[in-house]
Short mmCIF file of C-alpha atoms and ligand atoms in Angstrom, two decimals:
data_model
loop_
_atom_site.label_atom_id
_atom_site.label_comp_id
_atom_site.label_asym_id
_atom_site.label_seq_id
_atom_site.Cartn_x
_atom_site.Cartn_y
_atom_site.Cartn_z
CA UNK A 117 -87.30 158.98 -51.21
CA UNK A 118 -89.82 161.20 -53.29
CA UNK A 119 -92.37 162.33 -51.38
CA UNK A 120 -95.96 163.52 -52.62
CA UNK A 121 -96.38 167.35 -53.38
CA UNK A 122 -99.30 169.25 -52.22
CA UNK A 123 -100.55 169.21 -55.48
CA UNK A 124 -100.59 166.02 -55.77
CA UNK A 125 -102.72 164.76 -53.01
CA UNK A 126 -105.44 165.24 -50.64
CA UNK A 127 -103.72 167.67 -48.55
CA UNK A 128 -106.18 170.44 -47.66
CA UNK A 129 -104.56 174.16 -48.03
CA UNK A 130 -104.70 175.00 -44.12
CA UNK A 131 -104.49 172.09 -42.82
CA UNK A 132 -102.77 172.54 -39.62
CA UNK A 133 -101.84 171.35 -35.98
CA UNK A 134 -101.13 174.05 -32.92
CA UNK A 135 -99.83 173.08 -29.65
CA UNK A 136 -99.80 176.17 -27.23
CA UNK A 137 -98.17 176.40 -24.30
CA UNK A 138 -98.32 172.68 -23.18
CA UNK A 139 -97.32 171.82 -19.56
CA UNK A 140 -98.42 167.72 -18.81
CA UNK A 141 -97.08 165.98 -15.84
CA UNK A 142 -97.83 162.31 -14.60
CA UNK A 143 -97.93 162.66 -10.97
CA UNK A 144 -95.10 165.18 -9.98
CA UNK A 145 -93.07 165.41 -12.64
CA UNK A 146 -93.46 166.81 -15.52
CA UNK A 147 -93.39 164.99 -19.09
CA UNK A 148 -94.11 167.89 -21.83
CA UNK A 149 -92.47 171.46 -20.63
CA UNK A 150 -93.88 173.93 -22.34
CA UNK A 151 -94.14 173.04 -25.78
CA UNK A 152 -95.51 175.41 -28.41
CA UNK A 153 -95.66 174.11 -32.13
CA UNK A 154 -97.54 174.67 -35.29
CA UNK A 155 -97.80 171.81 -37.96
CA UNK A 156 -98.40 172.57 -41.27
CA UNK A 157 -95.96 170.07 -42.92
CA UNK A 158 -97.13 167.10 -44.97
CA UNK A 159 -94.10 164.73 -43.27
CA UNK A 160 -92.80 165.58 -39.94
CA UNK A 161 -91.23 163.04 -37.62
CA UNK A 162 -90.40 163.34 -33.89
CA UNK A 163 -87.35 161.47 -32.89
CA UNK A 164 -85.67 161.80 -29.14
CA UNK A 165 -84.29 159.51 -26.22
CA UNK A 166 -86.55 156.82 -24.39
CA UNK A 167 -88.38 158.49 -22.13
CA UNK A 168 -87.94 162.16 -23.34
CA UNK A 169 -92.13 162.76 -24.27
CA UNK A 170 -92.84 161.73 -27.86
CA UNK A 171 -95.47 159.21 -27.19
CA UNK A 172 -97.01 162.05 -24.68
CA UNK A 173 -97.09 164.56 -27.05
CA UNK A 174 -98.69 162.52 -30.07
CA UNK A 175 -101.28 161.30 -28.09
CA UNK A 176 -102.42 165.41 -27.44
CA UNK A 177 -102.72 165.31 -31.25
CA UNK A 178 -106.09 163.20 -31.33
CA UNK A 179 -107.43 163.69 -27.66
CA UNK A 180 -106.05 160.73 -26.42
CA UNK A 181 -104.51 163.29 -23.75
CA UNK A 182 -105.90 166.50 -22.44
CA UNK A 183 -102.93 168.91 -21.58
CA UNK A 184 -102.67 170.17 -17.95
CA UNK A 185 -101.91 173.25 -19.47
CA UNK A 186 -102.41 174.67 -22.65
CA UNK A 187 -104.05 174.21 -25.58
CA UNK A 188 -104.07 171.66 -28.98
CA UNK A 189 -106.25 172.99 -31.84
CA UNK A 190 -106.48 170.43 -35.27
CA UNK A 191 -108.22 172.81 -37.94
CA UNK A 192 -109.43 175.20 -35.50
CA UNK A 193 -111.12 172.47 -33.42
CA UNK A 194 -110.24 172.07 -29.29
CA UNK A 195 -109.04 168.74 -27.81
CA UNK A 196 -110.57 169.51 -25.01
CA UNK A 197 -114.03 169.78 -26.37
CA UNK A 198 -114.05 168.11 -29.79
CA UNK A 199 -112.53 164.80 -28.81
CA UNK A 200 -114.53 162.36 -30.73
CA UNK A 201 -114.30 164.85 -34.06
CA UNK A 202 -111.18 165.03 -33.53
CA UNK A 203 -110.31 161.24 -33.49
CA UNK A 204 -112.21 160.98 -36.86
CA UNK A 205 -109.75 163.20 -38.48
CA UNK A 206 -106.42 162.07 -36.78
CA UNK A 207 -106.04 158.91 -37.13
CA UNK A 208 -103.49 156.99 -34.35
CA UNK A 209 -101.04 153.60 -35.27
CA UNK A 210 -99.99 152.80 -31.76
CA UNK A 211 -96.41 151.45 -30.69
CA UNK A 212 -98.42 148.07 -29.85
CA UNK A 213 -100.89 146.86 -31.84
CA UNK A 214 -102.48 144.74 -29.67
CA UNK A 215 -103.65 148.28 -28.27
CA UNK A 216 -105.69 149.17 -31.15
CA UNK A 217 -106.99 145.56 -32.48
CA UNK A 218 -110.45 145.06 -31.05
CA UNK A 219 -112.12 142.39 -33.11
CA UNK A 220 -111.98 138.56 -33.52
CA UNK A 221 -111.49 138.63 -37.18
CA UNK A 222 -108.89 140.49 -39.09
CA UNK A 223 -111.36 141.23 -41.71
CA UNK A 224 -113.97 142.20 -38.60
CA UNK A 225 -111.21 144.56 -37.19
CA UNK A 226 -110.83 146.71 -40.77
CA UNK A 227 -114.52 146.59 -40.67
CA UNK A 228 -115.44 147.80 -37.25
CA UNK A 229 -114.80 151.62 -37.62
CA UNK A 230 -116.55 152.09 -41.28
CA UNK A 231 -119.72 150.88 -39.27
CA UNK A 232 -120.37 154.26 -37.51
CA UNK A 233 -119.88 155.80 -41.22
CA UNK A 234 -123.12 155.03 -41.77
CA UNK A 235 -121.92 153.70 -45.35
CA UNK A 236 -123.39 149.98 -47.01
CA UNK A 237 -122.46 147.16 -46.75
CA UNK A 238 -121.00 146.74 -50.48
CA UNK A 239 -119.20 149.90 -49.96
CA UNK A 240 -117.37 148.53 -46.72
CA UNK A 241 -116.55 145.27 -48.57
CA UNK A 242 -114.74 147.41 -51.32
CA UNK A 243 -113.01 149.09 -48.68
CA UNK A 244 -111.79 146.47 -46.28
CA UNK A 245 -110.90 144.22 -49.76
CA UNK A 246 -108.82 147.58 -51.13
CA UNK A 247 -106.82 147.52 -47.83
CA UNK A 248 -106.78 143.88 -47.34
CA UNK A 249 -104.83 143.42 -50.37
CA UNK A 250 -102.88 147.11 -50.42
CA UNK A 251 -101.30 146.01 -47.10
CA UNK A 252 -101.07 142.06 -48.41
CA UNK A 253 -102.90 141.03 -45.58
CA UNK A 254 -105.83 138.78 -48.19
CA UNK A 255 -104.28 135.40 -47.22
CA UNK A 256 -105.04 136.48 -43.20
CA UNK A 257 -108.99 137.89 -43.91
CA UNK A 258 -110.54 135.33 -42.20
CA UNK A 259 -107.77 135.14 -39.62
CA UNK A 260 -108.03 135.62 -35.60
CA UNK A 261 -106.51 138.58 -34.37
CA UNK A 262 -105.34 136.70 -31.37
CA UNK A 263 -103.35 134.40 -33.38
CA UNK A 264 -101.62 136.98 -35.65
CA UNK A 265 -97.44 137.52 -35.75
CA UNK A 266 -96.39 140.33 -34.13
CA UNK A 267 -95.46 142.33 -37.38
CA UNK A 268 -99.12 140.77 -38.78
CA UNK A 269 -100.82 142.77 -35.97
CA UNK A 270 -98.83 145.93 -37.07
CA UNK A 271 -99.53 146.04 -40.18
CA UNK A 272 -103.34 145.31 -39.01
CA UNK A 273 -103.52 147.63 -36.99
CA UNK A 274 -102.02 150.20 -39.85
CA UNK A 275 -105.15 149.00 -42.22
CA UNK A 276 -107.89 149.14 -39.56
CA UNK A 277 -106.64 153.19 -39.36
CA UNK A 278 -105.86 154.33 -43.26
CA UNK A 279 -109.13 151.88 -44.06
CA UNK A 280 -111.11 155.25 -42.24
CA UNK A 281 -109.09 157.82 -44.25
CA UNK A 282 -108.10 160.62 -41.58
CA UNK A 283 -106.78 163.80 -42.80
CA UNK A 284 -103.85 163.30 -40.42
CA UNK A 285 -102.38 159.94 -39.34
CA UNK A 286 -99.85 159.56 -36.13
CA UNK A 287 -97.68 156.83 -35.91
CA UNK A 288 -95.84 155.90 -32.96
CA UNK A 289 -92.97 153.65 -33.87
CA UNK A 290 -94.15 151.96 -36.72
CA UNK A 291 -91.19 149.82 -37.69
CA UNK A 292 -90.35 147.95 -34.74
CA UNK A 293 -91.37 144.59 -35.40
CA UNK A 294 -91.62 144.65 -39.02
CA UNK A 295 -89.44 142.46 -41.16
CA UNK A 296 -87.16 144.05 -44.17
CA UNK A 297 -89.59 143.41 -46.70
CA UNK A 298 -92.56 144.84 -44.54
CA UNK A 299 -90.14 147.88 -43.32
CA UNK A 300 -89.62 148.84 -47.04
CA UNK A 301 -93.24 148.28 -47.48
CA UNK A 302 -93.95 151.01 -44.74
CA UNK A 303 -91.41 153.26 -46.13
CA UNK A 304 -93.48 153.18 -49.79
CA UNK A 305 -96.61 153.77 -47.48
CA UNK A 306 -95.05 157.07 -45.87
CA UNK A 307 -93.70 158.01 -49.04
CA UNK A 308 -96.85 158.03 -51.10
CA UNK A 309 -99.55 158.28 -48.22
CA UNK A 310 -102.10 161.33 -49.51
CA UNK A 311 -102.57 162.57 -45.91
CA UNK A 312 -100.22 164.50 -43.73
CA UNK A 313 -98.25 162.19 -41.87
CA UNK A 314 -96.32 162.65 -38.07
CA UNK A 315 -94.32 159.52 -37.07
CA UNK A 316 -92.59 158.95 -34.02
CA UNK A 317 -89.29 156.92 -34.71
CA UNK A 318 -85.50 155.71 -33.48
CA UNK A 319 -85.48 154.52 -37.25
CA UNK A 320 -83.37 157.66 -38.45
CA UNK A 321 -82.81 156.46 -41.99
CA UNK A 322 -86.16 156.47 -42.96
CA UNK A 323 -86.17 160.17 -42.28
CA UNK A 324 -84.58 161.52 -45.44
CA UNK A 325 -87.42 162.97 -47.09
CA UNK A 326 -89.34 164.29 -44.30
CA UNK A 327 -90.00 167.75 -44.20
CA UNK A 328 -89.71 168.51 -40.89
CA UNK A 329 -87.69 167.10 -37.98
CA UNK A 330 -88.51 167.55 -34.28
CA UNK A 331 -85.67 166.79 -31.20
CA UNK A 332 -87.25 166.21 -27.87
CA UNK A 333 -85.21 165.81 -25.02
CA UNK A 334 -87.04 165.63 -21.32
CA UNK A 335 -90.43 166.91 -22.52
CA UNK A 336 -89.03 170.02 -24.54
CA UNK A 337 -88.39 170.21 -28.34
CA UNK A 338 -84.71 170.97 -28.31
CA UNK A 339 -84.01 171.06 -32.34
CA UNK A 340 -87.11 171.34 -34.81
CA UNK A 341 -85.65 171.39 -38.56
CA UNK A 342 -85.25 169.62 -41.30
CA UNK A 343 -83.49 166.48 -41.32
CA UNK A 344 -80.12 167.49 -42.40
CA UNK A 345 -79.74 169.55 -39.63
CA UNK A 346 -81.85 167.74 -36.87
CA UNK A 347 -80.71 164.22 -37.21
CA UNK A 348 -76.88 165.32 -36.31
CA UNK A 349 -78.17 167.33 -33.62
CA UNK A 350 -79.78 164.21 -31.84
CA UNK A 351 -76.79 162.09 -33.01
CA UNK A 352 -74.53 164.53 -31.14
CA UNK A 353 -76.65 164.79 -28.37
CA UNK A 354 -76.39 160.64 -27.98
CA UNK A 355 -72.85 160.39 -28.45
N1 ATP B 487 -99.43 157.06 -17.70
C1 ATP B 487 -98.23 157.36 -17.21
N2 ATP B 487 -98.02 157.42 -15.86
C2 ATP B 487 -96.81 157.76 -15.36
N3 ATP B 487 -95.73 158.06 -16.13
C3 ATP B 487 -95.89 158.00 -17.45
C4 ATP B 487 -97.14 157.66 -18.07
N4 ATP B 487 -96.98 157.70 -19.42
C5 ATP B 487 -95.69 158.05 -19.63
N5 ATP B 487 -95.05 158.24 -18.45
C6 ATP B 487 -93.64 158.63 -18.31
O1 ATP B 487 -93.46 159.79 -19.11
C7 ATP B 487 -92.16 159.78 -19.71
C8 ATP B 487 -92.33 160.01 -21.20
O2 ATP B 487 -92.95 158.85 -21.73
P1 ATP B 487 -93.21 158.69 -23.28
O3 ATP B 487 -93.92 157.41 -23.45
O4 ATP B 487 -93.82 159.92 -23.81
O5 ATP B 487 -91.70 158.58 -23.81
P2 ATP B 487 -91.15 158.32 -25.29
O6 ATP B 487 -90.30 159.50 -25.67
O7 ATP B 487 -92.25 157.94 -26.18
O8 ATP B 487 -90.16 157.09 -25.05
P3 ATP B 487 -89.86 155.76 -25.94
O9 ATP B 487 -88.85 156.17 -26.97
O10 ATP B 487 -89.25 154.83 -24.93
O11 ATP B 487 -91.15 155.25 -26.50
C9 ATP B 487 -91.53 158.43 -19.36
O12 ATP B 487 -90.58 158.64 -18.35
C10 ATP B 487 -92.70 157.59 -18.86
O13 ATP B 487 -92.27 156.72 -17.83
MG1 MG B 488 -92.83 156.12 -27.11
#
């Protein structure tokens, strides 16, 4: 898969992601063991068992999560402090949809975060139409969320995000209940997606052109490479 250069796209020279010393624990034990990692990659994937702290450690990339320990700086700005910043410029695709879908309508929904851009109304109709019919959702515009298929609601829920343009975009899982045609489609959308991109998968063939592949295994990053070397290494591990 051929995947944008720098050059090419939006990608802002020092752009970058720092995890320092993160400890997080739900109750007593502990989910992310100290995990230190710099992202300056335009493709980087985390891949790992269920259960080992991917989900956990995306959600410290947009504030989300505030680490017991340590620290998570995106461009030189503090989770801790500069949450709602933050979550303008990271944008999050959750594992299930139904988490990030908040309006009636699934032209409403694409809508709903351009309202606090303080942008007119012509402009958001350009943008929700561009998105509506980039993601072929046009047939569902007037649709109710509610009543959406499950793989309708993903690829919803993908819109109402890249509709806001964030200089990073997470996704957690964002295959899983996609058909073939709509899994190729997300593949093109990875592939040629201007902003730096960190996806959380099990799907390892999509993971070819990635630049960068991270192994976690019970909240530490075990392997961190690029996919040549990292996807054997978790293979092995499994087998
Ligand atoms: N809010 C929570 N309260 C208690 N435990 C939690 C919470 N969130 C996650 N965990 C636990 O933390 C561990 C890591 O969860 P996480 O969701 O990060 O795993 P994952 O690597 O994304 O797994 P999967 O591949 O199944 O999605 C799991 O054992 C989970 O049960
Ligand atoms: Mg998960």
């Amino acid at each position: 898969m051929a995947f944008p250069t720098r050059g090419q796209t939006r990608y802002v020279a020092g752009a970058m992601i720092e995890l320092r010393d993160i400890h997080h624990r739900f109750g007593d034990r502990i989910i992310l063991d100290s995990v230190d990692l710099t992202i300056v990659e335009r493709r980087v994937a985390i891949i790992g068992s269920n259960g080992s702290g991917k989900s956990t450690l995306v959600r410290l990339l947009n504030g989300l999560l505030v680490p017991h320990r340590g620290t998570v700086r995106v461009d030189g700005m503090d989770t801790r402090g500069e949450a709602k910043a933050i979550r303008r410029k990271v944008g999050f695709v959750f594992q299930d949809p139904d988490a990030q879908i908040v309006m009636p309508l699934v032209d409403e929904d694409i809508a709903f975060g351009l309202k606090n851009l303080k942008l007119s109304k012509d402009e958001i109709a350009r943008k929700v139409e561009d998105v509506l019919s980039r993601y072929g959702l046009e047939h569902l515009r007037y649709q109710a969320t509610h009543t959406l298929s499950a793989g309708e609601k993903q690829l919803l829920a993908l819109s109402s995000v890249l509709v806001m343009e964030p200089d990073y975009v997470v996704f957690d899982e964002p295959m899983t209940l996609l058909d073939l045609r709509n899994k190729k489609m997300m593949a093109t959308v990875l592939a040629t997606l201007p902003q730096v991109a960190i996806v959380v998968t099990h799907d390892l063939d999509m993971l070819s052109g990635f630049d960068r592949v991270l192994v976690m295994d019970s909240g530490r990053i075990v392997m961190d490479g690029p996919p040549a070397t990292a996807i054997p290494h978790y293979v092995g591990m499994m087998s």
